[in-house]
XYZ file of C-alpha atoms in Angstrom:
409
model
C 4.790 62.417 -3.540
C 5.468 59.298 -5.795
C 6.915 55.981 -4.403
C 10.364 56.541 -6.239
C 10.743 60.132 -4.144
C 9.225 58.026 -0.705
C 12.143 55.535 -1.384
C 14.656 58.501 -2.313
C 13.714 60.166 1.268
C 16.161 57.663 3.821
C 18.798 57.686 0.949
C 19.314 61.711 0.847
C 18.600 62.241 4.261
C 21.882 61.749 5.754
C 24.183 63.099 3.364
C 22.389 66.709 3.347
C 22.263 67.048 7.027
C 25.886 66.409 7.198
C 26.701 68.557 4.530
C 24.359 71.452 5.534
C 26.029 70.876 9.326
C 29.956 70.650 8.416
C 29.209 73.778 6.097
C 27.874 75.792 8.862
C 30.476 74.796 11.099
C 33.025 75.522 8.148
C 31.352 79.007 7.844
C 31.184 79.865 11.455
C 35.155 78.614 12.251
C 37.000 81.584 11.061
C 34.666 83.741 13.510
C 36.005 81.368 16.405
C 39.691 81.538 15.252
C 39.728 84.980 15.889
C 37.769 84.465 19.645
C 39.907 81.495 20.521
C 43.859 81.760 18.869
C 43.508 78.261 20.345
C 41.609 77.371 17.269
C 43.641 77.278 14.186
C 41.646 76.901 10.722
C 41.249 78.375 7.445
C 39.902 82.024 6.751
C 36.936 82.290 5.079
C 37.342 82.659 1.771
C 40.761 81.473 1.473
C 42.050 78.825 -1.073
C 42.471 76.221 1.961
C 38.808 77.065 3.213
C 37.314 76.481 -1.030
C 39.787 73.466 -0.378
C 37.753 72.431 3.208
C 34.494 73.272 1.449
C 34.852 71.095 -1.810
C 36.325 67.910 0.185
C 33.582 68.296 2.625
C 30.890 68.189 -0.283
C 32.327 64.955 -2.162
C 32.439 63.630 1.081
C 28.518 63.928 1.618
C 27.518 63.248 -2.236
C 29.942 60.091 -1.604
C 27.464 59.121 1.432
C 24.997 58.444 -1.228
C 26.376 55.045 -2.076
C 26.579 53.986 1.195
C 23.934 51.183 0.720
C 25.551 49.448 -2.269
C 29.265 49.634 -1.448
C 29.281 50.380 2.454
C 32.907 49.494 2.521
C 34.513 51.787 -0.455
C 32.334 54.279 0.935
C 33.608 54.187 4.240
C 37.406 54.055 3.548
C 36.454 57.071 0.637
C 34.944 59.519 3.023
C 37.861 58.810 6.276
C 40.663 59.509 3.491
C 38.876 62.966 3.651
C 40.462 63.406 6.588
C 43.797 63.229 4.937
C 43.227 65.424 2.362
C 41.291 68.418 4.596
C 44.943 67.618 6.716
C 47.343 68.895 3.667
C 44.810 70.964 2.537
C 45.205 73.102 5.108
C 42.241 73.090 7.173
C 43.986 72.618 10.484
C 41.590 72.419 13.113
C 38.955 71.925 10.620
C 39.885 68.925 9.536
C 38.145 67.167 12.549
C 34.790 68.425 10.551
C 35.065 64.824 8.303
C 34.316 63.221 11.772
C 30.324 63.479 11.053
C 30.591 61.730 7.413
C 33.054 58.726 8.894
C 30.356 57.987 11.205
C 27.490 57.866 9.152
C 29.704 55.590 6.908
C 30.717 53.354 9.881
C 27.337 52.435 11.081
C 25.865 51.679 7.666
C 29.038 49.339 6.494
C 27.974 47.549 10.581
C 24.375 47.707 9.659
C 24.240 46.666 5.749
C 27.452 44.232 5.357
C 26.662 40.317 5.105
C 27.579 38.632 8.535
C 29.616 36.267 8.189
C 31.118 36.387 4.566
C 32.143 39.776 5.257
C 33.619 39.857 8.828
C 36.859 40.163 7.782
C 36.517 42.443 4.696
C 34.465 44.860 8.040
C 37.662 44.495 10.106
C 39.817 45.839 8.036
C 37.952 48.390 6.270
C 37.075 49.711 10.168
C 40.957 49.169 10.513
C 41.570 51.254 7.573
C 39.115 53.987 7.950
C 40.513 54.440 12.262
C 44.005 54.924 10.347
C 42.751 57.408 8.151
C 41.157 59.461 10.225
C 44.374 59.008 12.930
C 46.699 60.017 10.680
C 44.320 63.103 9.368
C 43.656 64.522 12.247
C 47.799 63.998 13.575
C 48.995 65.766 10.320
C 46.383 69.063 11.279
C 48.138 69.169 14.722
C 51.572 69.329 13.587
C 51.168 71.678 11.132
C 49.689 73.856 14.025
C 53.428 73.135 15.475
C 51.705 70.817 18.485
C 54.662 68.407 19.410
C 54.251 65.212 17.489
C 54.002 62.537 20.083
C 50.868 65.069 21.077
C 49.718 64.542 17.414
C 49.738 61.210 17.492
C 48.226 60.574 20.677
C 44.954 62.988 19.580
C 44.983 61.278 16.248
C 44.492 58.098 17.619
C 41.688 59.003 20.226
C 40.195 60.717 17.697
C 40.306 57.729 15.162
C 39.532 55.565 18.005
C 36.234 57.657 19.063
C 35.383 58.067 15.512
C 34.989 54.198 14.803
C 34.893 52.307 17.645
C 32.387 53.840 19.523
C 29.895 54.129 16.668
C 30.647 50.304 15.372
C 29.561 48.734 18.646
C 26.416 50.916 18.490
C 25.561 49.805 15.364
C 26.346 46.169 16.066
C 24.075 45.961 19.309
C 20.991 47.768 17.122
C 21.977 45.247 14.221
C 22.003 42.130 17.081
C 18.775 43.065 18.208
C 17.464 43.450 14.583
C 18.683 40.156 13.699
C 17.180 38.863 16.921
C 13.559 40.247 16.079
C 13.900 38.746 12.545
C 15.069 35.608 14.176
C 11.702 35.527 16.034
C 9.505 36.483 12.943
C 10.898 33.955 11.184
C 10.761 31.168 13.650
C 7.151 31.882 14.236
C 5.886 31.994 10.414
C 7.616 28.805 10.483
C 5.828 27.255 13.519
C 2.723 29.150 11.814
C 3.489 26.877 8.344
C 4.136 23.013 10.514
C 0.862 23.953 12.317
C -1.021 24.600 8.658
C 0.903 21.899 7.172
C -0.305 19.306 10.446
C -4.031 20.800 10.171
C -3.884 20.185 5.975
C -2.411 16.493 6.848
C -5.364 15.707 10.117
C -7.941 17.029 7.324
C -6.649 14.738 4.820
C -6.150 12.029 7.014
C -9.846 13.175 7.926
C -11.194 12.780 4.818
C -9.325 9.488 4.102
C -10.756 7.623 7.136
C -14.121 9.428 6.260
C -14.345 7.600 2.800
C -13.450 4.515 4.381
C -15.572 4.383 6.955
C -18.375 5.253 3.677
C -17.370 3.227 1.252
C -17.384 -0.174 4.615
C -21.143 0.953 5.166
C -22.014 1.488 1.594
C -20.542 -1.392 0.334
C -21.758 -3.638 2.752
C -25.357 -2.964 2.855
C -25.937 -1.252 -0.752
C -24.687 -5.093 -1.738
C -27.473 -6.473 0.222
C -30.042 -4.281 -1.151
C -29.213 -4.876 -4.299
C -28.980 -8.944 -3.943
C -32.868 -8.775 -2.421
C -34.186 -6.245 -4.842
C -32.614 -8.922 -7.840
C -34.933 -11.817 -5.324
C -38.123 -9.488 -5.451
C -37.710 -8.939 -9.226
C -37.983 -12.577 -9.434
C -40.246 -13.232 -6.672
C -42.658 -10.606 -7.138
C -45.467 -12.814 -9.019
C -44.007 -16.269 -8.384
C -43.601 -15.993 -4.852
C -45.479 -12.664 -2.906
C -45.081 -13.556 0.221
C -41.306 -14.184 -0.267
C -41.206 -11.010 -2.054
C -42.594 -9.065 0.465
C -40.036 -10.879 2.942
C -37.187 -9.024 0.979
C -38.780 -5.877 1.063
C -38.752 -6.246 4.149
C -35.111 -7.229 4.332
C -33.960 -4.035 2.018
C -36.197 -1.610 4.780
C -33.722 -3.687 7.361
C -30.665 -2.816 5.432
C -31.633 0.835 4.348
C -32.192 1.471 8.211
C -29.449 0.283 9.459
C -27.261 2.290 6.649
C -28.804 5.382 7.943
C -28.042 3.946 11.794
C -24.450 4.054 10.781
C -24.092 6.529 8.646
C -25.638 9.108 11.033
C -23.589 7.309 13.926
C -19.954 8.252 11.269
C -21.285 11.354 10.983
C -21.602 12.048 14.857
C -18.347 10.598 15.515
C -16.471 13.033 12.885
C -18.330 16.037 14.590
C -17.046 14.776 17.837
C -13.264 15.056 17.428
C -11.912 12.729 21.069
C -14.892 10.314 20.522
C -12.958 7.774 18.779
C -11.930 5.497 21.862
C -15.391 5.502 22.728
C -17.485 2.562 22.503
C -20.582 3.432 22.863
C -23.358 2.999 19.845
C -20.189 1.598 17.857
C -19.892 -2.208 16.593
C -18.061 -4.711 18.488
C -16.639 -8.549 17.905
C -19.248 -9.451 19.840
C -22.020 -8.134 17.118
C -20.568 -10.594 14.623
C -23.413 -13.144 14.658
C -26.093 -9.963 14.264
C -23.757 -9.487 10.989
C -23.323 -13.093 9.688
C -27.233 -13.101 10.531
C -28.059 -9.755 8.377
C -25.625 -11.194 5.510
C -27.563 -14.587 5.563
C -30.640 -13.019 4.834
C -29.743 -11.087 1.815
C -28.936 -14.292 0.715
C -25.379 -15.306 1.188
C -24.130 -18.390 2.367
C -22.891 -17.673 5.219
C -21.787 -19.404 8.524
C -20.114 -18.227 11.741
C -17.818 -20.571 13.896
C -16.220 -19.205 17.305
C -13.578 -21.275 18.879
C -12.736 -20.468 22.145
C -14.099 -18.837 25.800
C -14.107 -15.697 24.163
C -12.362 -14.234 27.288
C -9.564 -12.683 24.997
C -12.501 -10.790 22.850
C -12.614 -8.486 26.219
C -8.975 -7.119 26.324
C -9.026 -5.638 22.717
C -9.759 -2.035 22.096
C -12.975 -0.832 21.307
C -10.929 0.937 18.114
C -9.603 -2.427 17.069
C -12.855 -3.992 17.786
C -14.680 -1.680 14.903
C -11.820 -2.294 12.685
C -11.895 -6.204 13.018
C -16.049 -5.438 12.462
C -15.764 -3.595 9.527
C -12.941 -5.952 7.804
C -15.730 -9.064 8.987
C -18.397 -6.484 6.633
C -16.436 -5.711 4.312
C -14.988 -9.203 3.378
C -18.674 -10.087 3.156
C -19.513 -7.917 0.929
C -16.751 -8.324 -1.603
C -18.176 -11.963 -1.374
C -21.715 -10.972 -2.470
C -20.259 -9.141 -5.217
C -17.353 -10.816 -6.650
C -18.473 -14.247 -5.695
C -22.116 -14.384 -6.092
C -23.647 -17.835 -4.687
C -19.656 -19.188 -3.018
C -20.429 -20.414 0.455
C -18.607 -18.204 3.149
C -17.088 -18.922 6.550
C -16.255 -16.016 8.996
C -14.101 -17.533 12.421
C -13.256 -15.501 15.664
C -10.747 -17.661 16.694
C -10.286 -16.513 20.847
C -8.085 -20.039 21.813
C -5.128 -17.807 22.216
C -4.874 -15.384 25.397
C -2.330 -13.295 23.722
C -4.020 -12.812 20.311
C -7.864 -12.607 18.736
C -7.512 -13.901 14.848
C -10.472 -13.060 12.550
C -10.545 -14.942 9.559
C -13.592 -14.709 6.597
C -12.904 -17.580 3.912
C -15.126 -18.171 0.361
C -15.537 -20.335 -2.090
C -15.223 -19.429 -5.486
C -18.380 -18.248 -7.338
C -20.966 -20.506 -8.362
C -21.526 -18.217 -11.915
C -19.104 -17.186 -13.755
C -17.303 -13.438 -12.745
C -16.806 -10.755 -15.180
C -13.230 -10.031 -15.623
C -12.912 -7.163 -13.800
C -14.173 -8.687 -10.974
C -11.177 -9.765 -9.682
C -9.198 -6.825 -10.296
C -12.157 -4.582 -8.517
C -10.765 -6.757 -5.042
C -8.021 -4.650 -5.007
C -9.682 -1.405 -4.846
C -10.243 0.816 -2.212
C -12.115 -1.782 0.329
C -8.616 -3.614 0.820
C -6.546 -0.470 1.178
C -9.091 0.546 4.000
C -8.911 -2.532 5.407
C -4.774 -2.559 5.272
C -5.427 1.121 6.791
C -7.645 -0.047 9.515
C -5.033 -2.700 10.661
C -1.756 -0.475 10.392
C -3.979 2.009 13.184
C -4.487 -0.679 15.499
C -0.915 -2.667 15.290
C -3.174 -5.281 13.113
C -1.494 -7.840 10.859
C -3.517 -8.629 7.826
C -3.088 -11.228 5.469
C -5.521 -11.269 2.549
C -5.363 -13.291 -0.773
C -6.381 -15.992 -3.162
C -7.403 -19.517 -1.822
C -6.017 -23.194 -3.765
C -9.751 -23.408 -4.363
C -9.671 -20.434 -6.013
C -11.597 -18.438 -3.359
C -10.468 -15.628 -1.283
C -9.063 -15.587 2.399
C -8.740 -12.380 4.745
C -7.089 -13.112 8.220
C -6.495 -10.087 10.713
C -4.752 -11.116 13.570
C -5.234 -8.525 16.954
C -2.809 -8.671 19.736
C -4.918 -9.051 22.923
């Protein structure tokens, strides 16, 4: 069995069982007639049961478009009614009955809701009337009295439509309901991919950051003392050896970090924590480190210090890494400029770190300047929006360059 026939299947379905179950009851009336002479119908054989018979079968072949016109197809098959009625099938005529209600629930199940409301109401309407007045005009002409006629055609066109329309509406509501739910969870499904895809990103952003701070800084140092022992190396040995010495101090402490970034990362929680992470008050350890790879460096702290202890151990690495950072851009776009980093504490309220250099004793390439807006300011810009940081960063009158992050305590 192809797919075309497996699609085919549902289609045909209804149509043949009604017509193969109004035949048989068309076929089997005339034997009740003569049982019941309450029963009034066609004989078999006669020109008003061929009549019966050939209404019947359009009716069920006009079933077939009940998907793609549910409405036409509805009013089409209750008009049968009508027609068995002056046809003559008398009692028969109430045999349209099963095709009106296959057409009713498929117009309740298949129309769009609610464009088509009204077009539904009155083809429901329509199709009651047809079917009222069909199965009146088969009880006169059996000489019942007419308000009797009436009466059973409208229970009967009542029953017909009513009954099966708020059948079909309940299964439809529920239908709707379930899709209702699919839908509403694929679409919590697709917000929780989309927040996972923007945490990763976010991930990976703060990842590079936190690389590029530890690279930068202490790459730059280790290549400013491997330039010294290039020079050193048969002038001066022992100084030499001092910044080999220096670049095994840098190297390690790159690999302290790096392995410390990637421990935090596994740890997904860890970031308020403290521990093993750098703090204001590891400044001077940094000035130090940048002093021996050979920048000019000095640190000045006015202040207790008292306000140092109320900020966050999160805004305390970012103010760290901005301090490394900034020194590091000095190294390498202001080679030999004289730097001055500040943790200014006078203020309860508010810690201000500021890192201010010269401009470079030897001349910088031209894309050194340009290279300061890079990626190590956006990080740093980053680092302060996360904390509720304000950071001010630009060119000096001197023609140096000033970073100030001011931290509310």
């Amino acid at each position: 069995m192809n797919d075309e026939t497996t699609r085919m299947l549902p289609r045909l379905i209804p149509p043949v069982v009604v017509w193969l179950v109004t035949t048989a009851l068309l076929v089997v009336a005339p034997s009740l007639d003569s049982a019941d002479a309450s029963i009034a119908g066609p004989a078999l054989g006669s020109g008003g049961w061929w009549v019966a018979l050939l209404v019947l079968t359009a009716q069920a072949a006009t079933l077939l478009e009940r998907r793609s016109r549910p409405l036409a197809v509805l009013l089409a098959v209750a008009s049968a009614s009508v027609l068995l009625a002056l046809g003559g099938a008398g009692d028969s005529t109430s045999l349209a009955a099963a095709a009106v209600l296959v057409a009713v629930w498929s117009a309740v199940s298949s129309v769009e809701l609610p464009r088509q409301a009204r077009a539904l109401a009155a083809a429901l309407a329509g199709a009651g009337l047809l079917v009222a007045v069909g199965t009146g005009l088969s009880q006169t002409s059996i000489d019942l009295p007419l308000s009797t006629a009436v009466l059973g055609g409208l229970v009967q066109g009542a029953g017909v439509i009513v009954l099966p329309a708020l059948l079909a509406a309940t299964v439809r509501a529920r239908r709707d309901a379930r899709e209702a739910r699919t839908d509403l969870a694929l679409a919590v499904d697709r917000e929780q991919s989309a927040q996972i895809a923007a945490a990763i990103a976010e991930e990976r952003t703060a990842m590079a950051r936190e690389l590029h701070d530890i690279a930068a800084h202490h790459l730059t140092g280790i290549a400013v003392m491997t330039g010294a022992v290039e020079r050193q190396i048969d002038t001066d040995p022992a100084g030499a050896k001092e910044s080999v010495r220096q670049v095994r101090t840098q190297s390690t402490a790159m690999l302290r970090e790096l392995r410390g970034l990637v421990t935090l990362l596994r740890s997904p929680g860890q970031a308020e924590d403290a521990s093993g992470q750098e703090r204001l008050s590891q400044l001077a350890s940094l000035v130090e480190e940048a002093r021996r790879a050979g920048l000019e460096v000095e640190l000045s702290t006015p202040g207790t210090g008292a306000a140092v202890e109320s900020v966050g151990p999160l805004a305390q690495l970012s103010a760290y890494r901005t301090v490394q950072e900034c020194l590091a851009n000095a190294a390498r776009h202001a080679p030999g400029a004289r730097c001055v980093v500040v943790l200014d504490t006078q203020d309860p309220a508010e810690v201000v770190v500021t890192v201010r250099n010269g401009p470079s004793a030897t001349p910088v390439p031209s894309g050194g300047r340009s290279a300061r807006r890079g990626l190590g300011l956006v990080g740093m810009q980053e680092r302060a929006d996360l904390t509720d940081s304000i950071l001010e960063a630009g060119p000096t009158a001197e023609g140096g360059w000033q970073t100030r992050l001011r931290i509310t305590a």
